[in-house]
Short mmCIF file of C-alpha atoms in Angstrom, two decimals:
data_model
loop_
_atom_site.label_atom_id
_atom_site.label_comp_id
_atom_site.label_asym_id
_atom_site.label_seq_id
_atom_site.Cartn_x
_atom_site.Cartn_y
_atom_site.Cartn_z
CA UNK A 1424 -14.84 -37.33 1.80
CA UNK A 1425 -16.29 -40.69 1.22
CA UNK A 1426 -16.02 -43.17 4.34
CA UNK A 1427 -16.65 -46.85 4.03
CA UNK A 1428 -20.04 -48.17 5.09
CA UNK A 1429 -18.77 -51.68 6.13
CA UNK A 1430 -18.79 -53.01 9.94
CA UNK A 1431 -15.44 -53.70 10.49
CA UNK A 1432 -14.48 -50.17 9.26
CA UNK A 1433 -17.09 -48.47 12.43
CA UNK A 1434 -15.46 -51.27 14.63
CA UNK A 1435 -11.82 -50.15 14.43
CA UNK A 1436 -12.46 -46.67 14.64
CA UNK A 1437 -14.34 -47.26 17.82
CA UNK A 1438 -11.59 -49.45 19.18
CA UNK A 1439 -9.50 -46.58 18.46
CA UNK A 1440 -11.46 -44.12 20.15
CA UNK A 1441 -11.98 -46.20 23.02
CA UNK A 1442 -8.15 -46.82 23.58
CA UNK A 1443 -7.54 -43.31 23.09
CA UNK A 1444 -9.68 -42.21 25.51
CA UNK A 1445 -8.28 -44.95 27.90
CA UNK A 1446 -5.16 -43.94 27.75
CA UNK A 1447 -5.83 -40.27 28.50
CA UNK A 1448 -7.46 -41.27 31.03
CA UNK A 1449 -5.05 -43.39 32.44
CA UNK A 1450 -2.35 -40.51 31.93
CA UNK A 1451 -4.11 -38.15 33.50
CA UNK A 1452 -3.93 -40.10 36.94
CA UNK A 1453 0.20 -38.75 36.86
CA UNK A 1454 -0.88 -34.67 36.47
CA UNK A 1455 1.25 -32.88 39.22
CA UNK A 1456 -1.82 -31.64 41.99
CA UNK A 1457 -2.19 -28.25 42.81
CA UNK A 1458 -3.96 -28.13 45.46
CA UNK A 1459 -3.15 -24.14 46.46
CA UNK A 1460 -3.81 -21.16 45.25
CA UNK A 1461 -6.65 -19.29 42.96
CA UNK A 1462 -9.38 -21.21 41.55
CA UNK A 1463 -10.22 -19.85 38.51
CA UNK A 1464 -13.85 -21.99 36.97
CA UNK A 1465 -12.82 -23.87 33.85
CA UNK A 1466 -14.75 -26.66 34.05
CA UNK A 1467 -17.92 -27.87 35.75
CA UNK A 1468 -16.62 -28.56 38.90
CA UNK A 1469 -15.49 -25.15 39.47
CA UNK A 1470 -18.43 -24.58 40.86
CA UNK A 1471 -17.92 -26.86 43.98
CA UNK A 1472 -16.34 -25.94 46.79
CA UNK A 1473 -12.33 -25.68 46.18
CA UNK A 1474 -11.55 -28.13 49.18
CA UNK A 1475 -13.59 -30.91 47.15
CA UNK A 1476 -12.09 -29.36 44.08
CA UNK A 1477 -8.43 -30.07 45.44
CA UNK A 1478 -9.47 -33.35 46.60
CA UNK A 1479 -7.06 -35.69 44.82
CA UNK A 1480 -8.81 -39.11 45.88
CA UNK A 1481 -12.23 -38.16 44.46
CA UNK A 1482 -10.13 -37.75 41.26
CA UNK A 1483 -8.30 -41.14 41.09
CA UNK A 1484 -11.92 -42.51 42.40
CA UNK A 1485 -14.08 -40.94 39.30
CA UNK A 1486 -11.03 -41.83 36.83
CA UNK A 1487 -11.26 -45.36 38.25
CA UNK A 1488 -14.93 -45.98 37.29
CA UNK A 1489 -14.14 -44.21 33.71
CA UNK A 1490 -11.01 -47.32 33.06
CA UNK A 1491 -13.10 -49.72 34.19
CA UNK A 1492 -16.25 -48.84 32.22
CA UNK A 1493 -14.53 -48.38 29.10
CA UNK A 1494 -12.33 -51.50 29.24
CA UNK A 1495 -16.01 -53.02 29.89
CA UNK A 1496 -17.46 -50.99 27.03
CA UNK A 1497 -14.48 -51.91 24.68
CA UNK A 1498 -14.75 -55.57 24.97
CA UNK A 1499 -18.61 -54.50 24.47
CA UNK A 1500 -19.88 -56.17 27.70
CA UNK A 1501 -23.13 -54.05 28.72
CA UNK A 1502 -22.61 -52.01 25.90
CA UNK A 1503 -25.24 -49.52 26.28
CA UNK A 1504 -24.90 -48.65 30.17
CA UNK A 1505 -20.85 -49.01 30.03
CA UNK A 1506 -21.43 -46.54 27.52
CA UNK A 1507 -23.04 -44.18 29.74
CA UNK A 1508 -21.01 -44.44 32.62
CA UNK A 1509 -17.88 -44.51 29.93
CA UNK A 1510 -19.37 -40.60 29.32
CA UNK A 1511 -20.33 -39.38 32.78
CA UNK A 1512 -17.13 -40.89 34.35
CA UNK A 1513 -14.29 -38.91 31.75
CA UNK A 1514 -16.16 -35.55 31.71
CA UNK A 1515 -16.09 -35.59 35.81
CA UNK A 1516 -12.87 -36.83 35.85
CA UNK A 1517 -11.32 -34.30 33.18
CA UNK A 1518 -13.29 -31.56 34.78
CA UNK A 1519 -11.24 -32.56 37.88
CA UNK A 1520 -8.26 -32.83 35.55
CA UNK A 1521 -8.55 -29.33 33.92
CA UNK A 1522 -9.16 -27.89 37.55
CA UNK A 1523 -6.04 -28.75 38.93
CA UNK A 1524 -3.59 -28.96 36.27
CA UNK A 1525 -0.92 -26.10 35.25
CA UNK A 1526 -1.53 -25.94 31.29
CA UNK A 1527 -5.10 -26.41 29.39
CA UNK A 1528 -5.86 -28.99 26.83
CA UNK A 1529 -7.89 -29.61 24.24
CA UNK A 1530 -7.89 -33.09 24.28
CA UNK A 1531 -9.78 -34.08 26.90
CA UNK A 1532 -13.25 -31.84 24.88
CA UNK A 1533 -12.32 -33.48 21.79
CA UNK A 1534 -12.57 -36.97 23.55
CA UNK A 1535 -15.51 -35.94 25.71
CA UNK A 1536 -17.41 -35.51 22.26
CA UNK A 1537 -16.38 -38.67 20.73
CA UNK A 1538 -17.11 -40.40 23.49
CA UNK A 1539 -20.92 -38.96 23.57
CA UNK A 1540 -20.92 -40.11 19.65
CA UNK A 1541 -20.11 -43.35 20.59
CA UNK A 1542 -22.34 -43.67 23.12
CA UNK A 1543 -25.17 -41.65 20.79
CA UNK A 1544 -24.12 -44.81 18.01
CA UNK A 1545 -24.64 -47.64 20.93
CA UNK A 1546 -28.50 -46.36 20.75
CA UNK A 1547 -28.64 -46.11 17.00
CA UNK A 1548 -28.82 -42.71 16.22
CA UNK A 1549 -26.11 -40.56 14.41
CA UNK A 1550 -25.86 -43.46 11.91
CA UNK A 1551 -25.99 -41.19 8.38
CA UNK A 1552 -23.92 -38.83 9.77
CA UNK A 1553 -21.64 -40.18 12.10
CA UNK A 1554 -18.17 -40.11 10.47
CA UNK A 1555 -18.56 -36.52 9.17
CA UNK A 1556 -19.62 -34.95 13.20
CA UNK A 1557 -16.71 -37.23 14.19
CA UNK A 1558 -14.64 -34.88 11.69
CA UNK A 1559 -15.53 -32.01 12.60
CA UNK A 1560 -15.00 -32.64 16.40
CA UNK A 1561 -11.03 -34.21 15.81
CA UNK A 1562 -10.18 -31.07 13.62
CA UNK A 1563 -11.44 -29.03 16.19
CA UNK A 1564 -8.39 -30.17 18.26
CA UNK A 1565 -6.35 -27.85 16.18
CA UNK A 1566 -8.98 -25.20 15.05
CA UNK A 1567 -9.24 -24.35 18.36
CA UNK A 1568 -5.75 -24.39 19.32
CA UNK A 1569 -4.89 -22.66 16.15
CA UNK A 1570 -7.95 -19.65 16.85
CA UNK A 1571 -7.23 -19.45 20.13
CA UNK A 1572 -3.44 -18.35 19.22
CA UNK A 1573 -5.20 -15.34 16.64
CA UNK A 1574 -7.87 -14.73 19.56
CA UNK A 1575 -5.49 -13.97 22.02
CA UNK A 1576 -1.97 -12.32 20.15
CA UNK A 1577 -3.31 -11.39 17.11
CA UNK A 1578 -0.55 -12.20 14.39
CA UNK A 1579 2.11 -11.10 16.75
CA UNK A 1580 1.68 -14.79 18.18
CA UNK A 1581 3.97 -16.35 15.71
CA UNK A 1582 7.30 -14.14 16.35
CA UNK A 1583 9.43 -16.84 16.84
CA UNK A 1584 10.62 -15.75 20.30
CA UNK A 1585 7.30 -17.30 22.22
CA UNK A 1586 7.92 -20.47 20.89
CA UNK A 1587 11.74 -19.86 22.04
CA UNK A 1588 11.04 -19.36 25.06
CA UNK A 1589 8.34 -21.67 25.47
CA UNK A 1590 11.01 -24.44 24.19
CA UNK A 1591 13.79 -22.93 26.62
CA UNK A 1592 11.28 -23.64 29.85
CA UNK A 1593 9.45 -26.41 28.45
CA UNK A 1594 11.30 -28.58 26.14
CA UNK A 1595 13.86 -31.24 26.59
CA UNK A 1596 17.34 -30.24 27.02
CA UNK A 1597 18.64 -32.88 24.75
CA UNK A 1598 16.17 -32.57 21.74
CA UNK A 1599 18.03 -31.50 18.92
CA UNK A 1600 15.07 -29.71 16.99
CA UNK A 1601 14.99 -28.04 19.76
CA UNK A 1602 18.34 -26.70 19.91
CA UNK A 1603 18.14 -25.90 16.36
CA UNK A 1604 15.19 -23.62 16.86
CA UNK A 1605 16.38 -22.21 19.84
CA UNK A 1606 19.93 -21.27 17.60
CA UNK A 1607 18.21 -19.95 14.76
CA UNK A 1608 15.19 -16.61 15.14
CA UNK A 1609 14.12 -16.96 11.35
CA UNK A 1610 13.72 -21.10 12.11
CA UNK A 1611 11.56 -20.48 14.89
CA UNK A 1612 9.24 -17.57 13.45
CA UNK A 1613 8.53 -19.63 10.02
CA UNK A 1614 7.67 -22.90 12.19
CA UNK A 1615 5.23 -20.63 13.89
CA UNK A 1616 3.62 -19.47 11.05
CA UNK A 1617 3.74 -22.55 9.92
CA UNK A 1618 1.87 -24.23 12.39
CA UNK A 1619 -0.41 -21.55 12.91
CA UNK A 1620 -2.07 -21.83 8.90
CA UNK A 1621 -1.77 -25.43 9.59
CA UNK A 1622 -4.54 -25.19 13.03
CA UNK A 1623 -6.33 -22.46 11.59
CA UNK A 1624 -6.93 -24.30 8.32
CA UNK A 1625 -7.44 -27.70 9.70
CA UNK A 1626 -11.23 -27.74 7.81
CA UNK A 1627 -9.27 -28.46 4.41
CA UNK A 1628 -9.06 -32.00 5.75
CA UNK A 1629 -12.39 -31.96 4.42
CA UNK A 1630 -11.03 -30.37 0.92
CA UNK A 1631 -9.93 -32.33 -2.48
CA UNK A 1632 -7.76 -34.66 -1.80
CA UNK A 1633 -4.51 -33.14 -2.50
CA UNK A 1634 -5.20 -30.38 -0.06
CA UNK A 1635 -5.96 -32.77 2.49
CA UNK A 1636 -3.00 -34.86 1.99
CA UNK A 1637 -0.51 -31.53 1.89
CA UNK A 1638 -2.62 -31.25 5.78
CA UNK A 1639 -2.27 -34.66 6.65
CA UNK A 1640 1.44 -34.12 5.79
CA UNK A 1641 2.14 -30.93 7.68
CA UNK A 1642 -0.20 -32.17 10.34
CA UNK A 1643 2.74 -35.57 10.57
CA UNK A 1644 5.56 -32.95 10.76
CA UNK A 1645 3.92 -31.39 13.72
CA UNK A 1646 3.27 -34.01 15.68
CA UNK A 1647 6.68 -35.65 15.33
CA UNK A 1648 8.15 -31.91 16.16
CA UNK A 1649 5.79 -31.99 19.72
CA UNK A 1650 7.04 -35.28 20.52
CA UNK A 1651 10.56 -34.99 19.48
CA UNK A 1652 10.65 -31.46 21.49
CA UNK A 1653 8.37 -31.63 24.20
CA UNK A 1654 6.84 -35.28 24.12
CA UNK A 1655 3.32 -34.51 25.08
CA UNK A 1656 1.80 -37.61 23.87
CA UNK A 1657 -0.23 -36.33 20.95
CA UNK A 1658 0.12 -39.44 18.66
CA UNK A 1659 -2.51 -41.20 19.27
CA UNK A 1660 -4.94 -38.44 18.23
CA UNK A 1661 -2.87 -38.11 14.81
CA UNK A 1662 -4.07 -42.09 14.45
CA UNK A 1663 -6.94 -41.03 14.55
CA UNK A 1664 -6.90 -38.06 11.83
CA UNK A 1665 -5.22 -40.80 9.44
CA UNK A 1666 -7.90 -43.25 9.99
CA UNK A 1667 -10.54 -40.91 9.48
CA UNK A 1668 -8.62 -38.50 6.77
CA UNK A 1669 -6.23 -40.92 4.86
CA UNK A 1670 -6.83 -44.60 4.93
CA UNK A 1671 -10.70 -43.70 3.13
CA UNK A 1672 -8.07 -42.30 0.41
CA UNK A 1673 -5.83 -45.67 0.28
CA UNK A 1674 -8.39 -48.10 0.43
CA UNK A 1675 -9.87 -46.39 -2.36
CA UNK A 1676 -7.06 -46.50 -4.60
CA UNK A 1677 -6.59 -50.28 -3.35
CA UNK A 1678 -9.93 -51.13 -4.86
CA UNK A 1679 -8.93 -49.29 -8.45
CA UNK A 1680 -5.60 -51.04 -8.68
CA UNK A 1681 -7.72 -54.32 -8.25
CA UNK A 1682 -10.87 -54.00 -10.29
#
């Protein structure tokens, strides 16, 4: 991969990062609270005691700071300290996040890290290598989802009636992908497998470029299947993944067709 060294190429992807990470933010302010039961340490806060673990307003508070700092930091006011707080603020607050909610998420790492190469950039360091590490830590999204699957079931995980029954309790009663997985056995085992080479092989993003666009393409498929299904608000990371993986690629071939 070959990533363009101008300004205004660094500026929109950190817009885009920023915005992402806003948004997440923002979204996780709506997580249902559970405030009883086990606490099992998945984060740093799961050290502290549970009753300031369960404690809802320290969330909203911590989340609060991370908005405002990174509207701040996106408009660049105080760049280098709304940077910091930006950081602090969204790991505390997903730590709080990941604590309480029902389902983990790989998200709010894969933000945590972009966020801390931001913030790294804001000081000028990671310059030479900054698009690459930035790579590696969106793919991860998947590579970890995707080895996580094989770490835990083995190649029994895609069997098509997990993702049945995951579809039956989780999905949307009026998706009609859906309904045509939930019809068909075969449907729902090849999706699986489909999905499963697709996370686990998420580094040939990095590969020649027609590997990377027959990724970029399943990749699209799987997204719009999430949202269509089970609407978990995944786009905005796939914006990223083009930005980074596929515009390089057409603003390359602009630049032939002109010159």
């Amino acid at each position: 991969m070959k990533w363009p060294s101008s300004e205004k190429y660094f500026n929109y992807f950190r817009l885009l990062i920023l915005a992402s990470a806003f948004f997440l933010g923002f979204d996780q302010l709506f997580i249902k609270w559970r405030s009883l039961g086990e606490i099992k340490i998945v984060s740093l806060v799961g050290f502290l005691p549970e009753s300031f673990i369960a404690n809802h307003l320290v969330f909203e508070g911590i989340t609060w700071i991370f908005l405002l700092a990174t509207a701040l930091w996106f408009f660049r006011l105080m760049p280098r300290a709304t940077s910091i707080i930006s950081v602090i603020s969204f790991i505390l607050s997903t730590s709080w996040y990941l604590q309480n909610e029902p389902f983990g998420d790989h998200r709010q790492s894969v933000f945590s890290f972009l966020l801390i190469l931001l913030c790294l950039r804001e000081f000028a360091l990671v310059k030479n290598y900054f698009y690459r590490t930035a790579g590696f830590i969106i793919i991860s999204f998947y590579l970890l989802a995707g080895w996580e699957k094989v770490f835990y079931s083995g190649l029994n995980w895609p069997n098509g009636t997990s993702l049945q029954i995951f579809i039956h309790y989780m999905g949307y009663q009026s998706s009609h992908l859906g309904q045509l997985v939930l019809a068909h056995h075969s449907l729902a085992m090849a999706l699986q497998w489909i999905i499963l080479i697709m996370e686990c092989g998420a580094f040939f993003l990095f590969g020649p470029k027609l590997l990377r666009w027959i990724w970029l393409a399943a990749l699209l498929g799987f997204h719009i299947g999430i949202e269509e299904i089970f609407a978990y608000r995944y786009f905005l990371h796939f914006i990223l993944v083009l930005y980074l993986f596929a515009l390089p690629d057409v603003m390359e071939l602009r630049h032939a067709r002109k010159t």
